[in-house]
Coordinates of C-alpha atoms in Angstrom, one line a residue:
X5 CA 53.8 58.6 10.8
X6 CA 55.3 60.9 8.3
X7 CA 56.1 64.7 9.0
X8 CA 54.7 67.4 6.7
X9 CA 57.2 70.2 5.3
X10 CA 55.2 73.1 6.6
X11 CA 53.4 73.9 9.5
X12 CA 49.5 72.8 9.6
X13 CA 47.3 72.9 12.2
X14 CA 46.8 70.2 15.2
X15 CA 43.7 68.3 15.2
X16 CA 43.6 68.8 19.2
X17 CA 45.2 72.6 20.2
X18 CA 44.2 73.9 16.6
X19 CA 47.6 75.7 16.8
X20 CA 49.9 75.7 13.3
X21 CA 52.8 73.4 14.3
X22 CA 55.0 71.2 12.9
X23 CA 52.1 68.3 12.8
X24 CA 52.1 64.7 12.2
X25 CA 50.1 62.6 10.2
X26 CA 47.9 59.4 11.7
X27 CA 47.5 57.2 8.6
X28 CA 44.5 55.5 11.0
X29 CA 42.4 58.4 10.9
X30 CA 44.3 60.7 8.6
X31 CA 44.4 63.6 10.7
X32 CA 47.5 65.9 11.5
X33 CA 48.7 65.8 15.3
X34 CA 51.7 68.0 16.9
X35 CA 54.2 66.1 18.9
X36 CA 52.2 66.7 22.4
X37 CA 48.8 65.6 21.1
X38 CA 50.1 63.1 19.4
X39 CA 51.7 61.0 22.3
X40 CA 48.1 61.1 23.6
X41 CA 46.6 59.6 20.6
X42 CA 49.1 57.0 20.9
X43 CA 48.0 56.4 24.4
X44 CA 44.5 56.3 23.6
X45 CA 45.0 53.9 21.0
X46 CA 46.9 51.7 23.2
X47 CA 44.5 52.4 25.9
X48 CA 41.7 51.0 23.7
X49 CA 43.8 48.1 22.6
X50 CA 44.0 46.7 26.5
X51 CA 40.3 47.1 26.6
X52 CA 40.1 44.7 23.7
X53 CA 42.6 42.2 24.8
X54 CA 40.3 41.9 27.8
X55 CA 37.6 41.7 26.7
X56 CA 39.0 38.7 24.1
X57 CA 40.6 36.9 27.0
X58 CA 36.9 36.7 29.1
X59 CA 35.3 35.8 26.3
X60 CA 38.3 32.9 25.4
X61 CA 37.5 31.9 29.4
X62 CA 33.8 31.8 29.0
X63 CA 34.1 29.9 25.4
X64 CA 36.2 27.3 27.3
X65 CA 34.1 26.5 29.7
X66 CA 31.0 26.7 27.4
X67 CA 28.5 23.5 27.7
X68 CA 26.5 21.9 25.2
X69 CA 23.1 24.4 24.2
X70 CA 20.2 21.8 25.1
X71 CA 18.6 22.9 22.0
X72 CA 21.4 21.3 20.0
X73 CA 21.8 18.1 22.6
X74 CA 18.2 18.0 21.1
X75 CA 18.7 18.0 18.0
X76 CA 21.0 15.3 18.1
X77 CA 18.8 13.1 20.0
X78 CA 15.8 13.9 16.9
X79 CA 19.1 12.8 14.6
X80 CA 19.8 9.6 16.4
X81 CA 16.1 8.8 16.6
X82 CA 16.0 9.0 12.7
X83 CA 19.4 7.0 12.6
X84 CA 17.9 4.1 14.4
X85 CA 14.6 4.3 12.8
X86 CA 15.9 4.1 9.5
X87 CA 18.1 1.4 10.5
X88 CA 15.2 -0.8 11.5
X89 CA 13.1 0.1 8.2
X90 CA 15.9 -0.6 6.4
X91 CA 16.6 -4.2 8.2
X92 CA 12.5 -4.6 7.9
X93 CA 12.7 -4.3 3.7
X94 CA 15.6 -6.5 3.5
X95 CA 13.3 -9.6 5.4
X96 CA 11.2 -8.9 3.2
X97 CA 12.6 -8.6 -0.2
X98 CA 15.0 -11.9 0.9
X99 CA 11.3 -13.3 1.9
X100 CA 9.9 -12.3 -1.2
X101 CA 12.7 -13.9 -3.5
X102 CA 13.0 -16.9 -1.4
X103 CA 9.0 -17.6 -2.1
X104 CA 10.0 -17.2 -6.0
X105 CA 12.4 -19.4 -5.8
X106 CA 10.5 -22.1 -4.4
X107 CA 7.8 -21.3 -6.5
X108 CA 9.7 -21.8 -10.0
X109 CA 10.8 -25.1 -8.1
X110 CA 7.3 -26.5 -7.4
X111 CA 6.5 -25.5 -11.0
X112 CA 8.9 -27.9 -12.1
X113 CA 8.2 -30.6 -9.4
X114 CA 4.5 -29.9 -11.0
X115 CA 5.6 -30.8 -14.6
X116 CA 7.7 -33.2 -14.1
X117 CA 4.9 -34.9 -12.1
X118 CA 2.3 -34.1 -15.0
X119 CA 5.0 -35.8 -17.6
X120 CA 6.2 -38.7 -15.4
X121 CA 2.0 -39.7 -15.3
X122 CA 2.0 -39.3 -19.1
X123 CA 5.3 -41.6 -19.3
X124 CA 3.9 -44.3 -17.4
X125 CA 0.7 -43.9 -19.2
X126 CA 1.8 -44.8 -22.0
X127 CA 4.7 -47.6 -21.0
X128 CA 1.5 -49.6 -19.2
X129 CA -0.3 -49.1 -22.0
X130 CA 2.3 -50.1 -24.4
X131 CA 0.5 -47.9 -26.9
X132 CA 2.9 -45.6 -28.7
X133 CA 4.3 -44.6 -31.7
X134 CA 6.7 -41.8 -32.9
X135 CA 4.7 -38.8 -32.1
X136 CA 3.8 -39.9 -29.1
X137 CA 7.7 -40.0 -28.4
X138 CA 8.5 -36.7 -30.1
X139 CA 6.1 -35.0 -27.8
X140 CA 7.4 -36.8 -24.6
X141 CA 11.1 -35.6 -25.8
X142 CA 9.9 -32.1 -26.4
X143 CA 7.7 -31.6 -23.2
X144 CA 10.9 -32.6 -21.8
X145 CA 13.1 -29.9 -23.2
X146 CA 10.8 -27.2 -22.6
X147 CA 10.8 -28.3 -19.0
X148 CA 14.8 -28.2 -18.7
X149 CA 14.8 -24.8 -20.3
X150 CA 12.3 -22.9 -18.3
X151 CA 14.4 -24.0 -15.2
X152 CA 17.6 -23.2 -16.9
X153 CA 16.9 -19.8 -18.2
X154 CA 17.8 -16.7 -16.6
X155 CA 15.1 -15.7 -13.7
X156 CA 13.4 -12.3 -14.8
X157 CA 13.4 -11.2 -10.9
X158 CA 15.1 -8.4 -10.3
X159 CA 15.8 -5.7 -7.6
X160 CA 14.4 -2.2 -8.5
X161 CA 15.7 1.1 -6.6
X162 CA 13.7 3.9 -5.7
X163 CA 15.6 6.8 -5.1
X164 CA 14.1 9.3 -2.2
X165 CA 16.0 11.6 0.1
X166 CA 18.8 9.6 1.8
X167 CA 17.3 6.0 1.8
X168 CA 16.7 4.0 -1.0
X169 CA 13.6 2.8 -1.1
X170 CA 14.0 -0.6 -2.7
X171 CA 11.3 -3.3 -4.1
X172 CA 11.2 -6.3 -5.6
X173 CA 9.6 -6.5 -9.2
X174 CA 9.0 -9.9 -10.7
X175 CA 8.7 -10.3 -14.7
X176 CA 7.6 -14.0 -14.7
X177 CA 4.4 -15.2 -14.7
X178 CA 4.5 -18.9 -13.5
X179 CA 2.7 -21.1 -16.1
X180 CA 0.6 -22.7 -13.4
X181 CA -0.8 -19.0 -11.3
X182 CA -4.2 -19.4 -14.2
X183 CA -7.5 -21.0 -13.7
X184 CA -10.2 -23.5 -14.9
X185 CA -12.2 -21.2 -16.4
X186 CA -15.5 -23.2 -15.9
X187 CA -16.2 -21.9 -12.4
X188 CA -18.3 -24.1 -9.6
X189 CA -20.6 -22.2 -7.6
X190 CA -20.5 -22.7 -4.3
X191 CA -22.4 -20.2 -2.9
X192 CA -26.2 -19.4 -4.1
X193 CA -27.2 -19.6 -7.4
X194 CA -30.8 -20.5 -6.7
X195 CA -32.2 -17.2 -8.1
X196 CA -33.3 -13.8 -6.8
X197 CA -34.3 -14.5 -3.3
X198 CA -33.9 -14.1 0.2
X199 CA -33.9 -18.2 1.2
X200 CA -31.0 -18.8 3.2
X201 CA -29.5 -20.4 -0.7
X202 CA -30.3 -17.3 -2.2
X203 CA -29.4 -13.8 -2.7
X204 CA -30.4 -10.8 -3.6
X205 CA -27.2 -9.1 -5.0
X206 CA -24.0 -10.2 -3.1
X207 CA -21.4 -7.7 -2.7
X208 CA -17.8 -8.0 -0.8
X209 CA -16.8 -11.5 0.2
X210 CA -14.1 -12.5 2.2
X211 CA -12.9 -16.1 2.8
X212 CA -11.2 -17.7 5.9
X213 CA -8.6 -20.2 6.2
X214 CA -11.2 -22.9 6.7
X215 CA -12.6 -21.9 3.2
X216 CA -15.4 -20.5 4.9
X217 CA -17.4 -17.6 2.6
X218 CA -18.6 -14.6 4.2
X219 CA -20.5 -12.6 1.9
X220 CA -22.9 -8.8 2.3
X221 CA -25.9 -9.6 1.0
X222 CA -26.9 -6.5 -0.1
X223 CA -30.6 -6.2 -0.7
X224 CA -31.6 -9.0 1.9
X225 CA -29.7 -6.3 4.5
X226 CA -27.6 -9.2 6.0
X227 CA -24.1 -11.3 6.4
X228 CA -24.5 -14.8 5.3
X229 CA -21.7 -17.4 5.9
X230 CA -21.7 -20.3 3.8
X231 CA -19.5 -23.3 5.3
X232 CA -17.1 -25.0 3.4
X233 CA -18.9 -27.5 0.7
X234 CA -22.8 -26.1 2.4
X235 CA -25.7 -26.5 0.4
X236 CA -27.1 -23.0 2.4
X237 CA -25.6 -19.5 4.5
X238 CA -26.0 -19.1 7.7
X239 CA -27.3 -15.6 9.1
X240 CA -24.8 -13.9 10.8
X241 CA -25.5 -10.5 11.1
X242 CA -28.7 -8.7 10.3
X243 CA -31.2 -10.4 8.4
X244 CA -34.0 -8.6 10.6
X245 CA -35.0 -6.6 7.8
X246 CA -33.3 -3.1 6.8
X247 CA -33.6 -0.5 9.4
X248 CA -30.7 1.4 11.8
X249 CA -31.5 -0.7 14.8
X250 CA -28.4 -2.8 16.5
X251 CA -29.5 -5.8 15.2
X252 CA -30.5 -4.7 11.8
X253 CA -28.4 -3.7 8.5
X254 CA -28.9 -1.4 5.7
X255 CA -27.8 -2.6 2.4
X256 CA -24.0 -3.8 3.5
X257 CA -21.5 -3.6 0.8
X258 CA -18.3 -5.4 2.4
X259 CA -17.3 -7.3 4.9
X260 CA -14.2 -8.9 6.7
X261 CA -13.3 -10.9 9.6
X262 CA -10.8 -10.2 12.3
X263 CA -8.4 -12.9 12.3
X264 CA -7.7 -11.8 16.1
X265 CA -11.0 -12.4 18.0
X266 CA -12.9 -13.5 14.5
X267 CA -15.2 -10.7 15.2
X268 CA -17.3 -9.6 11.9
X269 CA -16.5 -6.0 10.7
X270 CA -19.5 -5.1 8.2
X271 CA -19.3 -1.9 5.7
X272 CA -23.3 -1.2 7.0
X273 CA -23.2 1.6 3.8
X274 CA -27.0 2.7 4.3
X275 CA -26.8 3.1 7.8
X276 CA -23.7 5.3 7.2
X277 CA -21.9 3.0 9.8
X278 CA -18.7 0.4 9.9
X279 CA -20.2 -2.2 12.7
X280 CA -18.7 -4.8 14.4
X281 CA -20.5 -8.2 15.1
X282 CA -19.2 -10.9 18.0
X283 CA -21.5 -13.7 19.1
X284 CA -24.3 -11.8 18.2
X285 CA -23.3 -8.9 20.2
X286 CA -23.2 -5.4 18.2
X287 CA -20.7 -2.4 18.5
X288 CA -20.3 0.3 16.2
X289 CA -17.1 1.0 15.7
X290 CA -16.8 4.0 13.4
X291 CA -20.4 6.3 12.8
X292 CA -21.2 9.0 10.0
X293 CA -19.3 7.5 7.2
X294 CA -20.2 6.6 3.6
X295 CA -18.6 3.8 3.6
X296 CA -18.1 1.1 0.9
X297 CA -15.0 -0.6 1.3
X298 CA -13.7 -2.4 4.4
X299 CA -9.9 -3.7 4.7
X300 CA -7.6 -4.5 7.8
X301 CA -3.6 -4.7 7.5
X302 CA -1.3 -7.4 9.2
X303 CA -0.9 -4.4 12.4
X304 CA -4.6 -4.5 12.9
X305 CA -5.1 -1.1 11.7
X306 CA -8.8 -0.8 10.0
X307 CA -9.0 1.2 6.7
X308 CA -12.4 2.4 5.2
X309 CA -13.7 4.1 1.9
X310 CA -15.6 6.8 2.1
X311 CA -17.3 7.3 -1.4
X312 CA -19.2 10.5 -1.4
X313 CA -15.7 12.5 0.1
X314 CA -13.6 10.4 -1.7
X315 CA -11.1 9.3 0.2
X316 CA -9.7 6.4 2.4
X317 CA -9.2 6.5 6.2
X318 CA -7.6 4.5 8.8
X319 CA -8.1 3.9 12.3
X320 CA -6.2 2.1 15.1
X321 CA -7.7 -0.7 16.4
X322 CA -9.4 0.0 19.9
X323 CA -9.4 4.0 18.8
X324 CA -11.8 4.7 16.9
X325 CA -13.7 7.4 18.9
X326 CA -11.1 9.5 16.8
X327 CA -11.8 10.9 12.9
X328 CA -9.3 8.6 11.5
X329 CA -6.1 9.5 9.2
X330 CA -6.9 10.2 5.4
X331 CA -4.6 7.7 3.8
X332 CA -5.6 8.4 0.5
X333 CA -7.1 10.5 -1.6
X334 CA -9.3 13.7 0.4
X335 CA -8.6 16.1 -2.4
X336 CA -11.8 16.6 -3.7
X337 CA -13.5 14.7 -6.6
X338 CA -11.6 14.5 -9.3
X339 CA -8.8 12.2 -11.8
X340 CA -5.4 13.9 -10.6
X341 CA -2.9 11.6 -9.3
X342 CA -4.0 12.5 -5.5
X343 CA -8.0 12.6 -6.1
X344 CA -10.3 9.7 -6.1
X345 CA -14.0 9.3 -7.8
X346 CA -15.8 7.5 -5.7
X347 CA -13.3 4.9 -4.4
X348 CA -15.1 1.3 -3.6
X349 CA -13.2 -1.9 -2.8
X350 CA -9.9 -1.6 -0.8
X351 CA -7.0 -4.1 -0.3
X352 CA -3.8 -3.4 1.8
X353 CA -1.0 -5.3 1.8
X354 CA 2.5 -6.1 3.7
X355 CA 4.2 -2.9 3.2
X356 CA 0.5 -0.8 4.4
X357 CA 0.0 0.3 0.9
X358 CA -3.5 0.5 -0.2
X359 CA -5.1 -0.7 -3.1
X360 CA -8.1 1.2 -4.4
X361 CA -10.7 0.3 -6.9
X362 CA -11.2 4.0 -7.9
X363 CA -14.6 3.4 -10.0
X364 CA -15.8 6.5 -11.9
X365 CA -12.2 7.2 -12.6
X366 CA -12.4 3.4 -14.7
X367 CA -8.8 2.8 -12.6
X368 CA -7.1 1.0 -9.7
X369 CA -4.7 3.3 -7.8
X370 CA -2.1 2.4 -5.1
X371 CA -1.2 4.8 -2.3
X372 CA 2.3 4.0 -0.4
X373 CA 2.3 4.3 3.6
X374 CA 2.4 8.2 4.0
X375 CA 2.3 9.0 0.2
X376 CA 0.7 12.6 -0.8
X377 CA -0.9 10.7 -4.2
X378 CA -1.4 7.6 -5.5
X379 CA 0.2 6.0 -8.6
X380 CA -2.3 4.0 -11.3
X381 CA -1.5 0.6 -11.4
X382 CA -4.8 -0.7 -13.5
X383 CA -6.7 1.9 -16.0
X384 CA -8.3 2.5 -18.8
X385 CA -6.0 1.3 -21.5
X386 CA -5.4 -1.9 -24.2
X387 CA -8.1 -3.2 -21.9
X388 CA -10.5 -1.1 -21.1
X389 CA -11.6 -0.9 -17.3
X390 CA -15.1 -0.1 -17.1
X391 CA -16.5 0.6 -13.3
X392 CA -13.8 -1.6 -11.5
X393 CA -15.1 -3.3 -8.4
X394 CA -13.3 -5.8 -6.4
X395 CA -9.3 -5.3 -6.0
X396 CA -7.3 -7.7 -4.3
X397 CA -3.1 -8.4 -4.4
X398 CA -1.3 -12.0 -4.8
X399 CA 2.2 -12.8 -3.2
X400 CA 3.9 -11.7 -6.1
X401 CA 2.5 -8.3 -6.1
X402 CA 0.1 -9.1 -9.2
X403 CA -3.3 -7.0 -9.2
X404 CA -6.6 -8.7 -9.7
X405 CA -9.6 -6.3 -10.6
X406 CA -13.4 -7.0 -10.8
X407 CA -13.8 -5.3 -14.2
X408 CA -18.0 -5.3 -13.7
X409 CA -19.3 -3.8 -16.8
X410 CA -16.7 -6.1 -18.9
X411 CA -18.0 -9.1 -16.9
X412 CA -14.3 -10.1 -15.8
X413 CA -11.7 -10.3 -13.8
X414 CA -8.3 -9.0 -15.0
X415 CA -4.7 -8.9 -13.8
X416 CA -2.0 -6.3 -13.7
X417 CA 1.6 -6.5 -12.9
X418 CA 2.8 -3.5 -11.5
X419 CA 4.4 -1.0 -14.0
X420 CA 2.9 -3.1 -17.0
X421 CA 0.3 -1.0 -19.0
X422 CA -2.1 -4.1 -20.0
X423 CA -3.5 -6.4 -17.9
X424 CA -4.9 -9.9 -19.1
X425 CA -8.0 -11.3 -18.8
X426 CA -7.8 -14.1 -15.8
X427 CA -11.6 -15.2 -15.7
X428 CA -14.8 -14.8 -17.6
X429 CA -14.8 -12.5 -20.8
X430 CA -17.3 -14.1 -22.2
X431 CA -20.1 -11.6 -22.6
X432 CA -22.6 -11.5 -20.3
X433 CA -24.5 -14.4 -19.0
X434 CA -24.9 -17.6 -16.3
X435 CA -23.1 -19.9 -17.9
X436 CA -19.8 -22.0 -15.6
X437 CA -17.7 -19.7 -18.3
X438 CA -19.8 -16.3 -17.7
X439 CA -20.0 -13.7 -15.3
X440 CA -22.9 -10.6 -14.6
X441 CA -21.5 -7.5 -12.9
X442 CA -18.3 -9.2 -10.7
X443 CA -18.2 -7.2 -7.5
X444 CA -15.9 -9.1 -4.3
X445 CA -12.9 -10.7 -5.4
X446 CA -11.5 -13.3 -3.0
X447 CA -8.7 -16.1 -2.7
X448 CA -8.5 -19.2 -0.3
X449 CA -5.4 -20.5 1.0
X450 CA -4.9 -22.8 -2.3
X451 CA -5.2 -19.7 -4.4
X452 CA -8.2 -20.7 -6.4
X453 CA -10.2 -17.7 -7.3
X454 CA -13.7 -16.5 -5.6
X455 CA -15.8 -14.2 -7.2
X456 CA -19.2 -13.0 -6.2
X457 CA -21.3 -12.8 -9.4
X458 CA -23.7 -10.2 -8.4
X459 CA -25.9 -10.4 -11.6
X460 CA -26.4 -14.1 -11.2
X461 CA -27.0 -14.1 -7.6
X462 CA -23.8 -16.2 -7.1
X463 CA -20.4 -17.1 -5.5
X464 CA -18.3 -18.7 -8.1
X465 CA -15.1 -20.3 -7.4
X466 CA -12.3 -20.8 -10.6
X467 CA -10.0 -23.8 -9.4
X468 CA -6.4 -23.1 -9.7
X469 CA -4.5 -25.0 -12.2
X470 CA -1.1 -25.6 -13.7

């Protein structure tokens, strides 16, 4: 407080006194009035300290909001869910480049076979002369170089929120992963027709582990299996003529089999229907659908293409009563990274990520689980897709594509921008070397190559070689 040299007036008596003035509020106080300001001040300072030592009490004794206990539970949910992702793509990227390791191994064990049959060849023969020596020495050396050069397999991080999202991309492209490429037809091949060794169109194919075929015979509205080495199918489904009944089909464009109770899961495309066959007994599993495409993933999951909304769903097995989950695509027609133009063949594969032969769009897309677009992993390009067909993945990742108006099959690597012609490429015609409008793509458990030859009415298989 500092006193004034004249009198003013009091704020409070408004009588001219010797006053005093409150820096606080800035207003001028005699000696009587000011005391009570003081004790009002003080007054309102007690109220405070009260006021702070209930709320210090309450504070203390404060328990966890449940809203944040929670919270916390959501957090350690993610923790442990991430964890066991994390734990699941290590198995199997340490998978992944244990089965290239043992692959460059056999390739060697393969050669080295190959060139120990050619040495003894010739040491029985006792036929040889300095070339045949210099080639012996060189086949040699290329051998012990390819195993001693550095391996082109590398890990490649994806960087998303978090987690690293990481894969496993191989640059080598084992000598012996080509085929003969004068195929044996082991399925049809008898002409137009629908005797149970002909076809009329086959479609999708799918192949067991007994090397049984299964293919949609399109136009004959039925599921033909042809048994491993058979001169003739068998009819397994439909081949009552085309209608809607539960015995009949309508122009079927894929099929697969359910490795758990070998049930037969047909794409039934004009009946607008994905039906399930079982010792002759019908179910339809999933009803006003264009489908084309039919795929199942390791879960049992069942994924479908639908090719007039252009999109891919999936349904739990057991539940499909339900519309299904749009995995890909369901943007509308169109060419934009999440649009499809009338998506055909499907493949999934370990990781649930869905390969799509995306046809009027002349490309091959792969969705992710959960991705909001799809990346293009096969396209128009060095060579030039034209109405892709069939799609299916190896081990290592590698694409195959039924490129049907090229009258070939091609594969990609992932991240590459060409692919290379694996069979046919020819031109078009019915020769072992020739193919007419490839549609199913398939492999066996040896890896040779199955393709149904629509044009010719055929199944043709390409042996695997080194």
């Amino acid at each position: 407080m500092a006193m004034t040299n004249n009198k003013t007036q009091c704020v409070i008596c408004n009588k001219d006194k010797i006053t005093y003035l409150c820096e606080g509020c800035s207003k001028n106080f005699c000696l009587i009035d000011l005391t009570r300001h003081r004790q009002l001040l003080n007054e309102e300072l007690r109220h405070i300290i009260e006021d702070y030592d209930q709320f210090k009490e309450r504070f203390g004794e404060q328990k966890p909001n449940p809203h944040d206990l929670s919270l916390i539970n959501e957090i350690n949910q993610w923790e442990m869910d991430s964890v066991i992702k994390i734990q699941q793509k290590a198995r199997d990227c340490r998978e992944i480049v244990i089965k290239s390791s043992q692959t460059r191994i056999n390739d060697t064990e393969k050669k080295l076979n190959a060139l120990s049959e050619q040495i003894k060849q010739i040491r029985d023969e006792n036929e040889f002369n300095e070339i045949n020596l210099e080639y012996l020495r060189n086949e040699l050396k290329k051998i012990r170089q390819e195993l001693n050069s550095p391996s082109k397999t590398y890990i490649q991080q994806e960087a998303q929120s978090i987690i690293n999202e990481i894969s496993i991309i191989s640059l080598e492209r084992p000598t012996f992963n080509k085929w003969k490429q004068n195929a044996i037809t082991v399925a049809g091949g008898n002409g137009y027709g629908h005797e149970l060794n002909q076809f009329k169109y086959p479609y999708g194919i799918f192949i067991d582990k007994n090397k049984n075929i299964f293919i949609a015979d399109y136009w004959n509205h039925r599921i033909v299996e042809w048994k491993y080495n058979a001169e003739e199918g068998d009819i397994i489904a439909g081949g009552n003529y085309q209608g809607n009944r539960m015995d009949q089909l309508n122009s079927p464009t894929d099929v697969i089999v359910d490795p758990e109770n070998h049930s037969i899961i047909i794409a039934d495309q004009g009946n607008r229907r994905v039906i399930q066959w079982l010792n002759q007994n019908q179910d339809i599993l999933i009803d006003n659908i264009d489908c084309f495409g039919v795929a199942m993933d390791k879960h049992g999951f069942l994924y479908v293409s639908d090719h007039k909304k252009n999109e891919v769903k999936r349904w739990k097995m057991g539940e499909y009563n339900n519309e299904g989950i749009i995995v890909a695509g369901g943007n509308g027609k169109g060419n934009e990274l999440n649009q499809l133009d009338l998506p055909a063949y499907i493949f999934v594969d370990e990781d649930q990520s869905i390969y799509i032969s995306d046809r009027d769009n002349h490309r091959v897309m792969k969705w992710r689980k959960n991705a909001e677009e799809g990346i293009i992993v096969a396209q128009k390009n060095l060579n030039q897709l034209s109405y892709p067909r069939g799609v299916i993945v190896d081990d290592l990742g590698r694409i195959y594509v039924a490129d049907m108006w090229n009258n070939r099959v091609i594969r990609w690597c992932e991240g590459e921008e060409d692919g290379e012609i694996v069979v046919g490429g020819n031109g078009k015609g019915s020769e072992s070397n020739q193919l007419d409008n490839p549609y199913g793509l398939s492999f066996d458990n040896e890896g040779n190559l199955y393709v149904a030859d629509n044009g010719n009415f055929r199944v043709q298989k390409f042996d695997i070689v080194l």
